[in-house]
Amino acid sequence: MKFKIVTDSSADIRSLPGIAFESAPLKIITDEREYVDDESLDVVGMLSDLKQYKGRSRSSCPSSGEYTEAFGDAENVFCVTITSGLSGSYNAASVAAKGYLDEYPDRKIHVIDSLSTGPENALLIEKLRDLILEGKDFEQVKAEIAEYHTHTRLIFALESMHNLANNGRVSHIVAKMAGLLGIRAVGRASDVGTLEMTGKSRGPVATVNDIVSNMAGEGFTGGRVKIHHANNLSSAEMLKSKILDKFPNAKIDIAPAGGLCSFYAEQGGLLVGFEI
C-alpha cells in the first residue's frame, strides 16, 4: 500500500528520506511583504527584517486546497499539523481529508492535531516513518502513533514575546514587562495545545538549566531529543551539553527552526521536543 506523510511547515522538516513526504507551507504576513515558510526562505533575514519592522504581522495556515494537493494520489495518508490551539491548520487539513475521502472512499487519511509544534511534531513525523517502514498496516500505525504521542513533550524558552502578544497568544503587558526586565520566558505546550508559561529566567545559562529541570519534571530520563533554535546555535549546543551531562544516554539532534516557529519564538528562542 502506498503511504505518504504530510505536515505543515511548523514541523521544521522539509524532506523525509525513505518515504513519500510533503510539507504545506505556512506564511508570515506583514503590511509590506509575505514570507512563505518553505525551503527557500531566508529565516535569519526574515528575523532581521521583523526586528526592524514596526507594523502589524501575522501568520497564515495552508488552505484545504493546498492540503488536498499535498495528499496527492497516496492510498494511505498521515497528516500532522501544528496545534489547533494556535492555528487553523488542523481544521483546514480535516476539511481536505473529508473531501478527499468523499472522492476516494477506498483510501485512508488520518489527521493528527499535534497539540504542539516544531520539534515535538518532528518526533511524531519521524516515528510515523519508522512505523510505516517496519511494514505495519494503516490501523497499526494509527494506534501506535497515538500511544507514542502520549510520551512526547515540548518545552520552549523565548527571549521576546512581541509577536505572540501581537497575535493574541499572550498578554501585551506580560510581553512588555519581560522585554523591559530582560527575562526569558520558559514554558510548555499544554495538554490542550495552548502555550503555558511555567517560569522565567535571566541569561542563557539560567535558561538552559531551567529547560533541563523542566524536562526532568515532565518525566524525561533519557531518549530522543530535538532542539530547534531561532538563530541561536550557541545556546542550543549549550543545552545539548547540559542534557548529556545529566542524561548521558539521550540522543540529541539540533536544527534551525523554520519560518513559522522562528516568527513566534523570535530571535534567540529555543524549542525542545523530547520523549518521556
mmCIF file of C-alpha atoms in Angstrom:
data_model
loop_
_atom_site.group_PDB
_atom_site.id
_atom_site.type_symbol
_atom_site.label_atom_id
_atom_site.label_comp_id
_atom_site.label_asym_id
_atom_site.label_seq_id
_atom_site.Cartn_x
_atom_site.Cartn_y
_atom_site.Cartn_z
ATOM 1 C CA MET A 1 0.000 0.000 0.000
ATOM 2 C CA LYS A 2 1.243 3.467 -0.877
ATOM 3 C CA PHE A 3 1.844 5.658 2.179
ATOM 4 C CA LYS A 4 2.519 9.372 2.415
ATOM 5 C CA ILE A 5 3.226 11.680 5.351
ATOM 6 C CA VAL A 6 2.007 15.269 5.086
ATOM 7 C CA THR A 7 2.606 18.090 7.525
ATOM 8 C CA ASP A 8 2.608 21.850 7.678
ATOM 9 C CA SER A 9 5.860 23.754 7.877
ATOM 10 C CA SER A 10 5.672 24.232 11.653
ATOM 11 C CA ALA A 11 7.409 20.838 11.993
ATOM 12 C CA ASP A 12 10.589 22.379 10.516
ATOM 13 C CA ILE A 13 11.015 19.362 8.211
ATOM 14 C CA ARG A 14 11.439 19.944 4.501
ATOM 15 C CA SER A 15 12.305 16.391 3.399
ATOM 16 C CA LEU A 16 11.990 12.914 4.903
ATOM 17 C CA PRO A 17 14.195 10.253 3.314
ATOM 18 C CA GLY A 18 12.712 6.816 2.825
ATOM 19 C CA ILE A 19 9.056 7.731 2.343
ATOM 20 C CA ALA A 20 6.756 9.976 0.313
ATOM 21 C CA PHE A 21 6.523 13.278 2.175
ATOM 22 C CA GLU A 22 5.236 16.800 1.641
ATOM 23 C CA SER A 23 5.192 19.947 3.766
ATOM 24 C CA ALA A 24 2.476 22.559 3.185
ATOM 25 C CA PRO A 25 3.940 25.971 3.978
ATOM 26 C CA LEU A 26 2.500 28.414 6.460
ATOM 27 C CA LYS A 27 3.033 32.086 5.746
ATOM 28 C CA ILE A 28 4.173 35.086 7.776
ATOM 29 C CA ILE A 29 2.484 38.253 6.559
ATOM 30 C CA THR A 30 3.194 41.921 7.220
ATOM 31 C CA ASP A 31 1.724 45.030 5.646
ATOM 32 C CA GLU A 32 4.797 45.170 3.405
ATOM 33 C CA ARG A 33 5.516 41.579 2.347
ATOM 34 C CA GLU A 34 4.764 37.881 2.691
ATOM 35 C CA TYR A 35 7.251 35.228 3.824
ATOM 36 C CA VAL A 36 6.471 31.702 2.632
ATOM 37 C CA ASP A 37 7.793 29.121 5.075
ATOM 38 C CA ASP A 38 9.443 26.729 2.659
ATOM 39 C CA GLU A 39 12.986 25.563 1.916
ATOM 40 C CA SER A 40 13.816 28.789 0.064
ATOM 41 C CA LEU A 41 13.005 31.121 2.982
ATOM 42 C CA ASP A 42 15.933 33.052 4.473
ATOM 43 C CA VAL A 43 14.838 32.689 8.095
ATOM 44 C CA VAL A 44 17.699 34.754 9.540
ATOM 45 C CA GLY A 45 16.931 37.511 7.073
ATOM 46 C CA MET A 46 13.255 37.353 7.985
ATOM 47 C CA LEU A 47 14.090 37.680 11.689
ATOM 48 C CA SER A 48 16.269 40.683 10.935
ATOM 49 C CA ASP A 49 13.518 42.289 8.853
ATOM 50 C CA LEU A 50 10.888 41.721 11.524
ATOM 51 C CA LYS A 51 13.101 43.116 14.269
ATOM 52 C CA GLN A 52 13.186 46.437 12.423
ATOM 53 C CA TYR A 53 9.561 46.324 11.310
ATOM 54 C CA LYS A 54 7.113 48.365 13.413
ATOM 55 C CA GLY A 55 3.828 47.452 11.748
ATOM 56 C CA ARG A 56 1.436 44.541 12.037
ATOM 57 C CA SER A 57 2.438 40.941 11.380
ATOM 58 C CA ARG A 58 0.568 37.658 11.489
ATOM 59 C CA SER A 59 0.728 34.057 10.334
ATOM 60 C CA SER A 60 -1.499 32.231 7.866
ATOM 61 C CA CYS A 61 -2.076 28.471 7.624
ATOM 62 C CA PRO A 62 -2.258 26.332 4.466
ATOM 63 C CA SER A 63 -5.670 26.180 2.781
ATOM 64 C CA SER A 64 -7.710 22.994 2.474
ATOM 65 C CA GLY A 65 -6.901 23.069 -1.242
ATOM 66 C CA GLU A 66 -3.180 23.083 -0.523
ATOM 67 C CA TYR A 67 -3.624 20.085 1.752
ATOM 68 C CA THR A 68 -5.634 18.242 -0.902
ATOM 69 C CA GLU A 69 -2.839 18.843 -3.382
ATOM 70 C CA ALA A 70 -0.284 17.615 -0.818
ATOM 71 C CA PHE A 71 -2.211 14.359 -0.282
ATOM 72 C CA GLY A 72 -1.662 13.564 -3.954
ATOM 73 C CA ASP A 73 -2.557 10.029 -5.020
ATOM 74 C CA ALA A 74 -1.427 8.218 -1.868
ATOM 75 C CA GLU A 75 -3.618 5.366 -0.688
ATOM 76 C CA ASN A 76 -2.754 5.954 2.975
ATOM 77 C CA VAL A 77 -2.032 9.425 4.354
ATOM 78 C CA PHE A 78 -0.944 10.505 7.803
ATOM 79 C CA CYS A 79 -1.062 14.270 8.304
ATOM 80 C CA VAL A 80 0.461 16.053 11.327
ATOM 81 C CA THR A 81 -0.424 19.701 11.971
ATOM 82 C CA ILE A 82 0.527 22.442 14.373
ATOM 83 C CA THR A 83 -1.733 22.588 17.425
ATOM 84 C CA SER A 84 -5.279 23.664 16.730
ATOM 85 C CA GLY A 85 -4.905 25.915 19.777
ATOM 86 C CA LEU A 86 -2.670 28.267 17.776
ATOM 87 C CA SER A 87 -3.670 27.818 14.149
ATOM 88 C CA GLY A 88 -6.434 26.817 11.752
ATOM 89 C CA SER A 89 -4.098 24.332 10.049
ATOM 90 C CA TYR A 90 -5.706 21.279 11.670
ATOM 91 C CA ASN A 91 -9.185 22.401 10.606
ATOM 92 C CA ALA A 92 -8.012 23.025 7.035
ATOM 93 C CA ALA A 93 -6.387 19.586 6.870
ATOM 94 C CA SER A 94 -9.523 17.960 8.303
ATOM 95 C CA VAL A 95 -11.734 19.635 5.674
ATOM 96 C CA ALA A 96 -9.342 18.474 2.961
ATOM 97 C CA ALA A 97 -9.337 14.931 4.358
ATOM 98 C CA LYS A 98 -13.134 14.749 4.335
ATOM 99 C CA GLY A 99 -13.308 15.931 0.737
ATOM 100 C CA TYR A 100 -10.557 13.552 -0.276
ATOM 101 C CA LEU A 101 -12.308 10.564 1.287
ATOM 102 C CA ASP A 102 -15.617 11.577 -0.284
ATOM 103 C CA GLU A 103 -13.914 11.409 -3.671
ATOM 104 C CA TYR A 104 -11.795 8.327 -2.927
ATOM 105 C CA PRO A 105 -13.691 6.265 -0.312
ATOM 106 C CA ASP A 106 -11.285 3.333 -0.656
ATOM 107 C CA ARG A 107 -8.357 5.423 0.640
ATOM 108 C CA LYS A 108 -7.423 6.227 4.234
ATOM 109 C CA ILE A 109 -6.380 9.516 5.855
ATOM 110 C CA HIS A 110 -5.660 10.258 9.491
ATOM 111 C CA VAL A 111 -5.120 13.886 10.548
ATOM 112 C CA ILE A 112 -3.266 14.347 13.833
ATOM 113 C CA ASP A 113 -3.636 17.500 15.913
ATOM 114 C CA SER A 114 -0.179 17.563 17.478
ATOM 115 C CA LEU A 115 -1.265 19.940 20.270
ATOM 116 C CA SER A 116 2.269 21.232 19.766
ATOM 117 C CA THR A 117 4.699 22.448 17.127
ATOM 118 C CA GLY A 118 8.292 22.343 15.926
ATOM 119 C CA PRO A 119 10.492 19.611 17.369
ATOM 120 C CA GLU A 120 7.693 17.622 19.021
ATOM 121 C CA ASN A 121 5.970 17.425 15.643
ATOM 122 C CA ALA A 122 9.250 16.321 14.096
ATOM 123 C CA LEU A 123 9.424 13.444 16.601
ATOM 124 C CA LEU A 124 5.894 12.369 15.661
ATOM 125 C CA ILE A 125 6.648 12.507 11.945
ATOM 126 C CA GLU A 126 9.857 10.503 12.213
ATOM 127 C CA LYS A 127 8.075 7.908 14.364
ATOM 128 C CA LEU A 128 5.352 7.634 11.712
ATOM 129 C CA ARG A 129 8.015 6.991 9.084
ATOM 130 C CA ASP A 130 9.665 4.320 11.225
ATOM 131 C CA LEU A 131 6.376 2.523 11.858
ATOM 132 C CA ILE A 132 5.469 2.560 8.171
ATOM 133 C CA LEU A 133 8.900 1.304 7.111
ATOM 134 C CA GLU A 134 8.549 -1.529 9.617
ATOM 135 C CA GLY A 135 5.719 -2.776 7.398
ATOM 136 C CA LYS A 136 2.812 -2.053 9.739
ATOM 137 C CA ASP A 137 -0.603 -1.506 8.229
ATOM 138 C CA PHE A 138 -2.613 1.714 8.465
ATOM 139 C CA GLU A 139 -4.573 0.810 11.602
ATOM 140 C CA GLN A 140 -1.475 -0.442 13.420
ATOM 141 C CA VAL A 141 0.380 2.775 12.618
ATOM 142 C CA LYS A 142 -2.617 4.843 13.726
ATOM 143 C CA ALA A 143 -2.812 3.048 17.085
ATOM 144 C CA GLU A 144 0.921 3.110 17.766
ATOM 145 C CA ILE A 145 1.404 6.782 16.894
ATOM 146 C CA ALA A 146 -1.445 7.676 19.258
ATOM 147 C CA GLU A 147 0.330 5.779 22.038
ATOM 148 C CA TYR A 148 3.682 7.372 21.167
ATOM 149 C CA HIS A 149 2.083 10.824 21.254
ATOM 150 C CA THR A 150 1.334 10.361 24.955
ATOM 151 C CA HIS A 151 5.091 10.118 25.530
ATOM 152 C CA THR A 152 6.253 13.288 23.744
ATOM 153 C CA ARG A 153 6.512 16.801 25.120
ATOM 154 C CA LEU A 154 7.544 20.340 24.125
ATOM 155 C CA ILE A 155 9.333 22.941 26.242
ATOM 156 C CA PHE A 156 10.365 26.351 24.928
ATOM 157 C CA ALA A 157 12.339 29.401 26.019
ATOM 158 C CA LEU A 158 11.701 32.811 24.445
ATOM 159 C CA GLU A 159 13.812 35.953 24.617
ATOM 160 C CA SER A 160 10.892 38.025 23.320
ATOM 161 C CA MET A 161 7.121 37.593 23.245
ATOM 162 C CA HIS A 162 6.363 40.544 20.967
ATOM 163 C CA ASN A 163 4.900 38.504 18.096
ATOM 164 C CA LEU A 164 2.975 36.208 20.422
ATOM 165 C CA ALA A 165 1.388 39.252 22.038
ATOM 166 C CA ASN A 166 0.586 40.866 18.679
ATOM 167 C CA ASN A 167 -1.233 37.685 17.643
ATOM 168 C CA GLY A 168 -3.185 37.345 20.868
ATOM 169 C CA ARG A 169 -1.217 34.382 22.267
ATOM 170 C CA VAL A 170 -0.036 36.165 25.435
ATOM 171 C CA SER A 171 -0.847 39.437 27.174
ATOM 172 C CA HIS A 172 0.829 42.618 25.860
ATOM 173 C CA ILE A 173 1.573 43.581 29.461
ATOM 174 C CA VAL A 174 3.353 40.281 30.129
ATOM 175 C CA ALA A 175 5.348 40.600 26.900
ATOM 176 C CA LYS A 176 6.354 44.206 27.610
ATOM 177 C CA MET A 177 7.462 43.513 31.178
ATOM 178 C CA ALA A 178 9.515 40.522 30.061
ATOM 179 C CA GLY A 179 11.290 42.676 27.472
ATOM 180 C CA LEU A 180 12.000 45.513 29.893
ATOM 181 C CA LEU A 181 13.415 43.194 32.543
ATOM 182 C CA GLY A 182 15.470 41.051 30.188
ATOM 183 C CA ILE A 183 13.509 37.981 31.210
ATOM 184 C CA ARG A 184 13.387 34.830 29.122
ATOM 185 C CA ALA A 185 10.024 33.109 29.360
ATOM 186 C CA VAL A 186 10.126 29.344 29.822
ATOM 187 C CA GLY A 187 7.004 27.356 29.025
ATOM 188 C CA ARG A 188 5.462 24.199 27.636
ATOM 189 C CA ALA A 189 2.808 23.039 25.225
ATOM 190 C CA SER A 190 -0.145 22.247 27.476
ATOM 191 C CA ASP A 191 -2.257 19.113 27.282
ATOM 192 C CA VAL A 192 -4.861 21.048 25.281
ATOM 193 C CA GLY A 193 -2.367 22.560 22.853
ATOM 194 C CA THR A 194 -2.017 26.072 24.238
ATOM 195 C CA LEU A 195 1.162 27.848 25.349
ATOM 196 C CA GLU A 196 1.598 27.582 29.096
ATOM 197 C CA MET A 197 4.246 29.734 30.748
ATOM 198 C CA THR A 198 5.901 27.857 33.608
ATOM 199 C CA GLY A 199 8.704 30.183 34.708
ATOM 200 C CA LYS A 200 11.195 32.877 33.852
ATOM 201 C CA SER A 201 14.963 33.039 33.620
ATOM 202 C CA ARG A 202 17.683 35.637 33.272
ATOM 203 C CA GLY A 203 20.532 34.896 30.897
ATOM 204 C CA PRO A 204 21.362 31.893 28.727
ATOM 205 C CA VAL A 205 22.932 29.720 31.444
ATOM 206 C CA ALA A 206 19.951 30.019 33.788
ATOM 207 C CA THR A 207 17.598 29.422 30.867
ATOM 208 C CA VAL A 208 19.360 26.216 29.834
ATOM 209 C CA ASN A 209 19.343 24.982 33.425
ATOM 210 C CA ASP A 210 15.629 25.714 33.713
ATOM 211 C CA ILE A 211 14.857 23.849 30.486
ATOM 212 C CA VAL A 212 16.686 20.750 31.694
ATOM 213 C CA SER A 213 14.950 20.976 35.071
ATOM 214 C CA ASN A 214 11.573 21.248 33.331
ATOM 215 C CA MET A 215 12.373 18.257 31.123
ATOM 216 C CA ALA A 216 13.152 16.169 34.192
ATOM 217 C CA GLY A 217 9.960 17.401 35.813
ATOM 218 C CA GLU A 218 7.990 16.188 32.795
ATOM 219 C CA GLY A 219 9.486 12.723 33.224
ATOM 220 C CA PHE A 220 12.485 12.768 30.861
ATOM 221 C CA THR A 221 15.079 10.159 31.796
ATOM 222 C CA GLY A 222 16.944 9.879 28.503
ATOM 223 C CA GLY A 223 15.897 9.110 24.934
ATOM 224 C CA ARG A 224 15.332 11.200 21.840
ATOM 225 C CA VAL A 225 15.551 14.981 21.999
ATOM 226 C CA LYS A 226 15.206 17.523 19.218
ATOM 227 C CA ILE A 227 16.380 21.091 19.800
ATOM 228 C CA HIS A 228 15.235 23.711 17.291
ATOM 229 C CA HIS A 229 16.644 27.208 17.601
ATOM 230 C CA ALA A 230 15.820 30.620 16.158
ATOM 231 C CA ASN A 231 19.310 31.712 15.068
ATOM 232 C CA ASN A 232 20.799 30.703 18.424
ATOM 233 C CA LEU A 233 23.111 27.743 17.789
ATOM 234 C CA SER A 234 25.364 28.571 20.755
ATOM 235 C CA SER A 235 22.550 28.201 23.279
ATOM 236 C CA ALA A 236 21.282 25.074 21.522
ATOM 237 C CA GLU A 237 24.729 23.487 21.836
ATOM 238 C CA MET A 238 24.952 24.595 25.468
ATOM 239 C CA LEU A 239 21.606 22.959 26.111
ATOM 240 C CA LYS A 240 22.699 19.743 24.394
ATOM 241 C CA SER A 241 25.801 19.591 26.579
ATOM 242 C CA LYS A 242 23.774 20.204 29.738
ATOM 243 C CA ILE A 243 21.258 17.479 28.851
ATOM 244 C CA LEU A 244 24.060 14.984 28.175
ATOM 245 C CA ASP A 245 25.721 15.857 31.496
ATOM 246 C CA LYS A 246 22.568 14.776 33.303
ATOM 247 C CA PHE A 247 21.260 12.157 30.855
ATOM 248 C CA PRO A 248 24.244 10.561 29.053
ATOM 249 C CA ASN A 249 22.019 8.174 27.067
ATOM 250 C CA ALA A 250 19.995 10.948 25.434
ATOM 251 C CA LYS A 251 20.041 11.046 21.629
ATOM 252 C CA ILE A 252 20.003 14.708 20.648
ATOM 253 C CA ASP A 253 19.588 16.442 17.286
ATOM 254 C CA ILE A 254 19.939 20.192 16.756
ATOM 255 C CA ALA A 255 18.333 22.021 13.839
ATOM 256 C CA PRO A 256 17.418 25.601 12.947
ATOM 257 C CA ALA A 257 13.756 26.490 13.379
ATOM 258 C CA GLY A 258 11.835 27.276 10.213
ATOM 259 C CA GLY A 259 9.938 30.440 9.438
ATOM 260 C CA LEU A 260 6.751 29.912 11.440
ATOM 261 C CA CYS A 261 8.469 28.685 14.608
ATOM 262 C CA SER A 262 11.100 31.421 14.328
ATOM 263 C CA PHE A 263 8.361 34.027 13.887
ATOM 264 C CA TYR A 264 6.763 33.098 17.203
ATOM 265 C CA ALA A 265 9.925 32.081 19.092
ATOM 266 C CA GLU A 266 11.703 35.197 17.745
ATOM 267 C CA GLN A 267 15.451 35.791 17.682
ATOM 268 C CA GLY A 268 17.220 33.556 20.232
ATOM 269 C CA GLY A 269 14.254 31.298 21.001
ATOM 270 C CA LEU A 270 14.690 27.603 21.774
ATOM 271 C CA LEU A 271 12.147 24.789 21.282
ATOM 272 C CA VAL A 272 12.789 21.342 22.682
ATOM 273 C CA GLY A 273 10.832 18.218 21.773
ATOM 274 C CA PHE A 274 11.563 15.076 23.771
ATOM 275 C CA GLU A 275 10.345 11.631 24.731
ATOM 276 C CA ILE A 276 9.324 10.588 28.221
#
